[in-house]
mmCIF file of C-alpha atoms in Angstrom:
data_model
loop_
_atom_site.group_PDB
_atom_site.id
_atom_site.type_symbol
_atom_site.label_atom_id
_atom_site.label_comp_id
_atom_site.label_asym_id
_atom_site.label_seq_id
_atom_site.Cartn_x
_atom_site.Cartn_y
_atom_site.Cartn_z
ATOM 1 C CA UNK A 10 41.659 -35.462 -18.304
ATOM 2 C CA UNK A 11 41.035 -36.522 -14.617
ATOM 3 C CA UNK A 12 41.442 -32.654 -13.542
ATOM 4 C CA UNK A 13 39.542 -31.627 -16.879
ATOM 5 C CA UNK A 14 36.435 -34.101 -15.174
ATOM 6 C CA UNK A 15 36.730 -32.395 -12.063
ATOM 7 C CA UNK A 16 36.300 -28.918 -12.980
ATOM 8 C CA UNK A 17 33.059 -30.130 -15.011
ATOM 9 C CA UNK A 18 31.393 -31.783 -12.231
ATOM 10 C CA UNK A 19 32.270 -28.443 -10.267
ATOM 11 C CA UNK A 20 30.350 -26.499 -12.691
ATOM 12 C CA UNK A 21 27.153 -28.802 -13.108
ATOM 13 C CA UNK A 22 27.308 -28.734 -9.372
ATOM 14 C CA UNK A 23 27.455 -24.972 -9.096
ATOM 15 C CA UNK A 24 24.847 -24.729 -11.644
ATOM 16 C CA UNK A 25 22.507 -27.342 -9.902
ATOM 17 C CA UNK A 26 22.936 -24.869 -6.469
ATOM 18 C CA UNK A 27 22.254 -21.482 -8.294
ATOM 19 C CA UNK A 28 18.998 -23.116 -10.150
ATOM 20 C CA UNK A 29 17.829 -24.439 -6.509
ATOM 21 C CA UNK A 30 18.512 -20.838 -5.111
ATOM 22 C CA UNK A 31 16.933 -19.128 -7.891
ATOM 23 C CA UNK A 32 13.697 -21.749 -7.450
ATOM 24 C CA UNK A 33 13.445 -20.779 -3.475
ATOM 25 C CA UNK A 34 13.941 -16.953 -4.222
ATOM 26 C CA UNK A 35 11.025 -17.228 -7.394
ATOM 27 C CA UNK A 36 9.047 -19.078 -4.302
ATOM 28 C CA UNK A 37 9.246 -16.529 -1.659
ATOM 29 C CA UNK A 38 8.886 -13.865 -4.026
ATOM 30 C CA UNK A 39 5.920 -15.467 -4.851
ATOM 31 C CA UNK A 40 4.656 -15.887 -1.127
ATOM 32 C CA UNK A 41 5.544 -12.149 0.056
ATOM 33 C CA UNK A 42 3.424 -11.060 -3.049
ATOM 34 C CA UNK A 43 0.300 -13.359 -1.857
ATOM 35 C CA UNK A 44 1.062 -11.946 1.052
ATOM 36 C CA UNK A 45 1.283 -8.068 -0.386
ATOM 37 C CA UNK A 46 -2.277 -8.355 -2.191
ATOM 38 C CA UNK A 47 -4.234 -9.603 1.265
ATOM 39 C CA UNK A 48 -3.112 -6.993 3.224
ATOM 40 C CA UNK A 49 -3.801 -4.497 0.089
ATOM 41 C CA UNK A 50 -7.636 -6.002 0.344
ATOM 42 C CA UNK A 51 -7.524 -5.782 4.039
ATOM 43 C CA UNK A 52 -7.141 -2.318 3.891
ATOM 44 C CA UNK A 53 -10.002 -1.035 0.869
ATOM 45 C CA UNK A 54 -13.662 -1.810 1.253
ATOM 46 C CA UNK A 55 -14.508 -5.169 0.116
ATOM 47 C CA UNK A 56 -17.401 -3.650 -1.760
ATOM 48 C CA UNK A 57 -18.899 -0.598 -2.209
ATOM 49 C CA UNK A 58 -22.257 0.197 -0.546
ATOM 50 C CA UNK A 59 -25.743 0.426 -2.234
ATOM 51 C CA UNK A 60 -26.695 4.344 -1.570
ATOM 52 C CA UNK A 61 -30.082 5.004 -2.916
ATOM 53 C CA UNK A 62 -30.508 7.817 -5.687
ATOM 54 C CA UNK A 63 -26.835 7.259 -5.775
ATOM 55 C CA UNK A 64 -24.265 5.608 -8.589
ATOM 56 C CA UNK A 65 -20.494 4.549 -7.294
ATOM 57 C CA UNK A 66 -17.917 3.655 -8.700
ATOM 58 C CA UNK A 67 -14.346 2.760 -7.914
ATOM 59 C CA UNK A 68 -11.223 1.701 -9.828
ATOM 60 C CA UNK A 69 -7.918 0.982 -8.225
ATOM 61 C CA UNK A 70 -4.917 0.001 -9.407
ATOM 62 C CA UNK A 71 -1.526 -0.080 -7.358
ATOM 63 C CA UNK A 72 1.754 0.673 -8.690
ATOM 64 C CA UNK A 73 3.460 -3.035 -8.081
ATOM 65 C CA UNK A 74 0.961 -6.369 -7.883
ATOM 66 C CA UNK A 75 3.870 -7.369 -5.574
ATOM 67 C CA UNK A 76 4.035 -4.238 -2.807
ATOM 68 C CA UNK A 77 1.466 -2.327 -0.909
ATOM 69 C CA UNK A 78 0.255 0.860 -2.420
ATOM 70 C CA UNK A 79 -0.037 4.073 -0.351
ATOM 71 C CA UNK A 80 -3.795 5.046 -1.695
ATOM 72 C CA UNK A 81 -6.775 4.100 0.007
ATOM 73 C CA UNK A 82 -10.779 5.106 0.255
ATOM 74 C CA UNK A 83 -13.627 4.260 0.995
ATOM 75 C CA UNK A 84 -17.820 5.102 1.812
ATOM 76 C CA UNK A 85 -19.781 4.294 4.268
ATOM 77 C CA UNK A 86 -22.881 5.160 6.150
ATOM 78 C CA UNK A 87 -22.289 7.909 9.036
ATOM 79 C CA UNK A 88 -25.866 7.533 11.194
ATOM 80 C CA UNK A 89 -29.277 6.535 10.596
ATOM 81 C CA UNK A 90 -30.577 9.972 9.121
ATOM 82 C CA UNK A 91 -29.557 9.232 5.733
ATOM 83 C CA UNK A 92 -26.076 10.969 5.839
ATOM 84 C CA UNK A 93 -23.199 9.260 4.072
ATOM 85 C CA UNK A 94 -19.026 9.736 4.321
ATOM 86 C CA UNK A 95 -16.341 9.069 1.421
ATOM 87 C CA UNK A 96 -12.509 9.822 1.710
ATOM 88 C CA UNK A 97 -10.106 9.269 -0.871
ATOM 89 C CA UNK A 98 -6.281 9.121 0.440
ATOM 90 C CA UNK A 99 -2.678 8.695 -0.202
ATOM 91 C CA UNK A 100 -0.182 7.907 2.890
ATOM 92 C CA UNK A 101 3.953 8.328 2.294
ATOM 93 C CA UNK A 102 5.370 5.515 0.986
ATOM 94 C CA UNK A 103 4.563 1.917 0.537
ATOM 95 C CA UNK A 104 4.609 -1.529 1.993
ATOM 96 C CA UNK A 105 4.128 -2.347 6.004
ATOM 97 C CA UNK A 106 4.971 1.221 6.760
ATOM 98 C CA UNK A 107 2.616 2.152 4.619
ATOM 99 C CA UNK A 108 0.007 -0.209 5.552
ATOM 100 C CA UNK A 109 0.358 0.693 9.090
ATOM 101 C CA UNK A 110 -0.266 4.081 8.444
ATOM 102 C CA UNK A 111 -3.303 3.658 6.296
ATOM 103 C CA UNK A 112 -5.024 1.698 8.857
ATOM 104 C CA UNK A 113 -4.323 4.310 11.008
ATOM 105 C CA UNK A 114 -5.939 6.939 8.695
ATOM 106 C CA UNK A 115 -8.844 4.923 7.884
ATOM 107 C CA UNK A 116 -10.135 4.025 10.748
ATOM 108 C CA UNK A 117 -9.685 8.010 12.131
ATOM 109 C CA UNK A 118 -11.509 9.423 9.492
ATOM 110 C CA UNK A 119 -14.362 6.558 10.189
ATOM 111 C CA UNK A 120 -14.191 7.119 14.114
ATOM 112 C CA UNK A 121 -14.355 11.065 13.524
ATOM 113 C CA UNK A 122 -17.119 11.484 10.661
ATOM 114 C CA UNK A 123 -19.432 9.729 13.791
ATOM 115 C CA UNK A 124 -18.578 12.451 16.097
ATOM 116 C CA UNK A 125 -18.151 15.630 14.025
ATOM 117 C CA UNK A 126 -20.338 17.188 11.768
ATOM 118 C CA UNK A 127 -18.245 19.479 9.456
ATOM 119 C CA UNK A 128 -15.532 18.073 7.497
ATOM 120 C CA UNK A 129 -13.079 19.967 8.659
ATOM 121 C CA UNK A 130 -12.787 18.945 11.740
ATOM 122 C CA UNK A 131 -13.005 15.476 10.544
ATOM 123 C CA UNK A 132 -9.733 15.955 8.810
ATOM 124 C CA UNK A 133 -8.538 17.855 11.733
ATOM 125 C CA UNK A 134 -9.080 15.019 14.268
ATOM 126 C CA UNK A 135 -7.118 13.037 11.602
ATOM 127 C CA UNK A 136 -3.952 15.255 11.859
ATOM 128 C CA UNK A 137 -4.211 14.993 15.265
ATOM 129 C CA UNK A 138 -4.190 11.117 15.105
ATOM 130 C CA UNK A 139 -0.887 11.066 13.169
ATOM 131 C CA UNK A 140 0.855 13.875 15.571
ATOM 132 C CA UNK A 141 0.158 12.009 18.630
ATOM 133 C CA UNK A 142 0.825 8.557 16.948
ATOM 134 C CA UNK A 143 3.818 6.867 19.119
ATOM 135 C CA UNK A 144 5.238 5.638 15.745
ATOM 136 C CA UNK A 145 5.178 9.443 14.214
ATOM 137 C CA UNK A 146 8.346 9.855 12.197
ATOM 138 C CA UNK A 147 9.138 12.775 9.497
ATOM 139 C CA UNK A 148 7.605 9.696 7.297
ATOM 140 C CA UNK A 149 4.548 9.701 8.821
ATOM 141 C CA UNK A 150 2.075 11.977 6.656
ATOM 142 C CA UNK A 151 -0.707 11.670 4.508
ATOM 143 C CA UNK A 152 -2.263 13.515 2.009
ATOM 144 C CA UNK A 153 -6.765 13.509 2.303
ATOM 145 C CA UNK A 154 -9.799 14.466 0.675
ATOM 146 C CA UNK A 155 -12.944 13.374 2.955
ATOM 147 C CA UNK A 156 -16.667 14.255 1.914
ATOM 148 C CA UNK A 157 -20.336 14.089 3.688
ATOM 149 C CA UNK A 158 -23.251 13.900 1.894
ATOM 150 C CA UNK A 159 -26.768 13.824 2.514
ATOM 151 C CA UNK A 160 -29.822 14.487 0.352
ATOM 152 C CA UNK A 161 -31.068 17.670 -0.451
ATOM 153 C CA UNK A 162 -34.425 17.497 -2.837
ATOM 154 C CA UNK A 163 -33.830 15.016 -5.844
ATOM 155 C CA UNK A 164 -30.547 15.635 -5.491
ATOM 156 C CA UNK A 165 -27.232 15.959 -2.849
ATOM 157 C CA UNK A 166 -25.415 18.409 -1.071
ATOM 158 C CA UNK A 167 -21.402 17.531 -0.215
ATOM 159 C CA UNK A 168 -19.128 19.321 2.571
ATOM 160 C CA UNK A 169 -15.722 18.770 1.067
ATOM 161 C CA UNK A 170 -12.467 19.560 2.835
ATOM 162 C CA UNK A 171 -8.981 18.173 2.013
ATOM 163 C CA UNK A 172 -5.618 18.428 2.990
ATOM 164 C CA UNK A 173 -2.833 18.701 0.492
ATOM 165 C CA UNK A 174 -4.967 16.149 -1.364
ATOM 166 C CA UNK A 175 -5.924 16.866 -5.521
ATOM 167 C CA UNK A 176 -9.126 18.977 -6.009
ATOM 168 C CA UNK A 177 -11.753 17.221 -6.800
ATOM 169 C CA UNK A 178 -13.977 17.370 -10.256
ATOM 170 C CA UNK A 179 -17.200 17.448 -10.997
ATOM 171 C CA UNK A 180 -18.897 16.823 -14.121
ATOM 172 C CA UNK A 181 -21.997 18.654 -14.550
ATOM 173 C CA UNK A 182 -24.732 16.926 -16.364
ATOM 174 C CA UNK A 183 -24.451 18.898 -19.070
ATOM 175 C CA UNK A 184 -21.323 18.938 -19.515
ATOM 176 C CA UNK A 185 -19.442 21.716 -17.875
ATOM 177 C CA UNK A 186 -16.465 20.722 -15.576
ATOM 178 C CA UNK A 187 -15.774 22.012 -12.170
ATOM 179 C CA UNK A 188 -12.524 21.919 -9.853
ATOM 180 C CA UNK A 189 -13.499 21.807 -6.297
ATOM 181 C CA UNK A 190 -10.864 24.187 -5.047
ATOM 182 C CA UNK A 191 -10.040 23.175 -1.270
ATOM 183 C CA UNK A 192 -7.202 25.074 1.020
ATOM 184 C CA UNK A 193 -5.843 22.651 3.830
ATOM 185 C CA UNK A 194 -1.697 21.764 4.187
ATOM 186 C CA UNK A 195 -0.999 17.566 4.109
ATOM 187 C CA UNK A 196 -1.805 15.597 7.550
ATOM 188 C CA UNK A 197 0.222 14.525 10.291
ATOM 189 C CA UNK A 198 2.565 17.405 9.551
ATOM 190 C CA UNK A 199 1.701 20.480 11.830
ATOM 191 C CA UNK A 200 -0.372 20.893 14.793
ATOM 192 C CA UNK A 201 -3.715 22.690 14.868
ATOM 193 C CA UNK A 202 -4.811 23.073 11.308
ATOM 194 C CA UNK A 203 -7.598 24.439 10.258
ATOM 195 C CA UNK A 204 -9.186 22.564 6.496
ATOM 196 C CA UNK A 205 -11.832 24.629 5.912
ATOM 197 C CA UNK A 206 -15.010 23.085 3.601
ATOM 198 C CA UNK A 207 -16.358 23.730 0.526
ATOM 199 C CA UNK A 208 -20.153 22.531 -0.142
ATOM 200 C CA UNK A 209 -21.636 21.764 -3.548
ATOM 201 C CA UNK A 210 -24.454 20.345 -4.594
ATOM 202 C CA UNK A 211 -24.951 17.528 -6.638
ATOM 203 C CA UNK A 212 -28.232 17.180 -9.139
ATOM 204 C CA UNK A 213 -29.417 14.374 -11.299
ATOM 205 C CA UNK A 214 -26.385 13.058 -13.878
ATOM 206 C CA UNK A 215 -23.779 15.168 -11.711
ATOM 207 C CA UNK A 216 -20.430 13.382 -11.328
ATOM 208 C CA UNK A 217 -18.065 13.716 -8.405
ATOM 209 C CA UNK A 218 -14.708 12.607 -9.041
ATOM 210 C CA UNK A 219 -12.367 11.850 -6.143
ATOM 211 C CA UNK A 220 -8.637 10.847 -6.883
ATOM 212 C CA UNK A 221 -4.794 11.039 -5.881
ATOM 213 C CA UNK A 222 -2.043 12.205 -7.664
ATOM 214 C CA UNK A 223 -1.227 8.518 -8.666
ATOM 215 C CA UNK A 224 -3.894 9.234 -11.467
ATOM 216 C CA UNK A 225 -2.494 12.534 -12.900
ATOM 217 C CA UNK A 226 1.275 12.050 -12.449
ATOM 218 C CA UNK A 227 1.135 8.905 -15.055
ATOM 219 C CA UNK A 228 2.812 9.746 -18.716
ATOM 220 C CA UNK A 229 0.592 10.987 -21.253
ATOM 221 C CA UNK A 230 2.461 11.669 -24.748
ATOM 222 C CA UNK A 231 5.643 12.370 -22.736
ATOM 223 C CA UNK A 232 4.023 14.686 -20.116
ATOM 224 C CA UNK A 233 2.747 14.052 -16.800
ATOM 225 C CA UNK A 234 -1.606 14.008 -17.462
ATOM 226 C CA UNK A 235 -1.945 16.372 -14.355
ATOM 227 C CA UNK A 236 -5.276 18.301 -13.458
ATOM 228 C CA UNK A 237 -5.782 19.875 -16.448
ATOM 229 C CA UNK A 238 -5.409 16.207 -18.489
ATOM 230 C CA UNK A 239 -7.275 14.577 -16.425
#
């Protein structure tokens, strides 16, 4: 009996020790998620700007609550003449890695778009920031699609160029739907490419639609949405 006791003290003690480790793992999972979502909001505009004669939207959604996604974007006003830039993007991977690499990326394509007119060589300069990066792995890529616009009449022209990034759509107002077809390999890859841009112009009720393949490579009836789906 006095053995019997012994072994069920044992157990309520080793049960007592797995519920307190379970309690402090539930608790720092808990604090590295916290964690996880700030830097995710540290890295995508807090809010989109007003533009005038312009509507914006965004919707973003990462994979985990509890890891940091790879996408990121953002618009914002390039000088005081009325001209505006917008990049959608998708580094490899996710969490710090990740994280570091999209602050890298954002802050290029912002520093760039001030200098350099055509959007090609924004997204140039970019690749060139991830080549000469001292913490460039084979990991250390990014897929882009950056955009300028500025007004043209009552409506907008837009100097697209991307770099292994998803072509863009646009929604005519009446109905008819566009691909933006773009040629440019992914960043941070090869040295001295060349992502060449298209322009298109953008009247009253016309929809732009930038996005990364997080969007179409989601299930739809069994079968990845892709382009076409979407």
């Amino acid at each position: 009996v006095s053995a019997e006791l012994e072994l069920r003290h044992a157990a309520l003690d080793l049960i007592d020790i797995e519920q307190e480790a379970r309690g402090r793992a539930q608790a720092e999972a808990e604090r590295f998620g916290q964690i996880a979502q700030r830097l995710q909001r540290s890295l995508l505009p807090a809010r989109l700007p007003r533009v005038s004669g312009l509507d914006i939207a965004d919707f973003y959604q990462p994979f985990s609550p509890d890891d940091v996604g790879g996408d990121f974007y953002d618009v914002f006003p390039i000088d005081a003449h009325g001209r505006w830039g917008l990049f959608v993007g998708d580094v490899c991977g996710k969490g710090l890695a990740a994280a570091t690499l999209t602050s890298l990326a954002r802050y290029s394509l912002r520093a760039a778009a001030v200098i350099d007119t055509d959007p090609g060589d924004v997204l140039a300069d970019l690749n060139a920031a991830l080549l000469l990066d001292p913490g460039n792995d084979d990991m250390n890529y990014c897929a882009a699609a950056y955009g300028q616009l500025e007004r043209k009449g009552d409506g907008w022209g837009v100097g697209i160029a991307a770099g292994g990034h998803p072509p863009p759509i646009l929604l005519r107002a009446g109905g008819d739907i566009e691909t933006v077809t773009t040629e440019g390999t992914i960043l941070g890859c090869f040295p001295d490419q060349a992502y060449p841009a298209v322009s298109v112009d953008l009247g009253p009720g016309d929809t732009l639609l930038l996005y990364s393949d997080g969007f179409t490579d989601i299930r739809a009836g069994g079968d990845w949405l892709g382009v076409d789906g979407l």
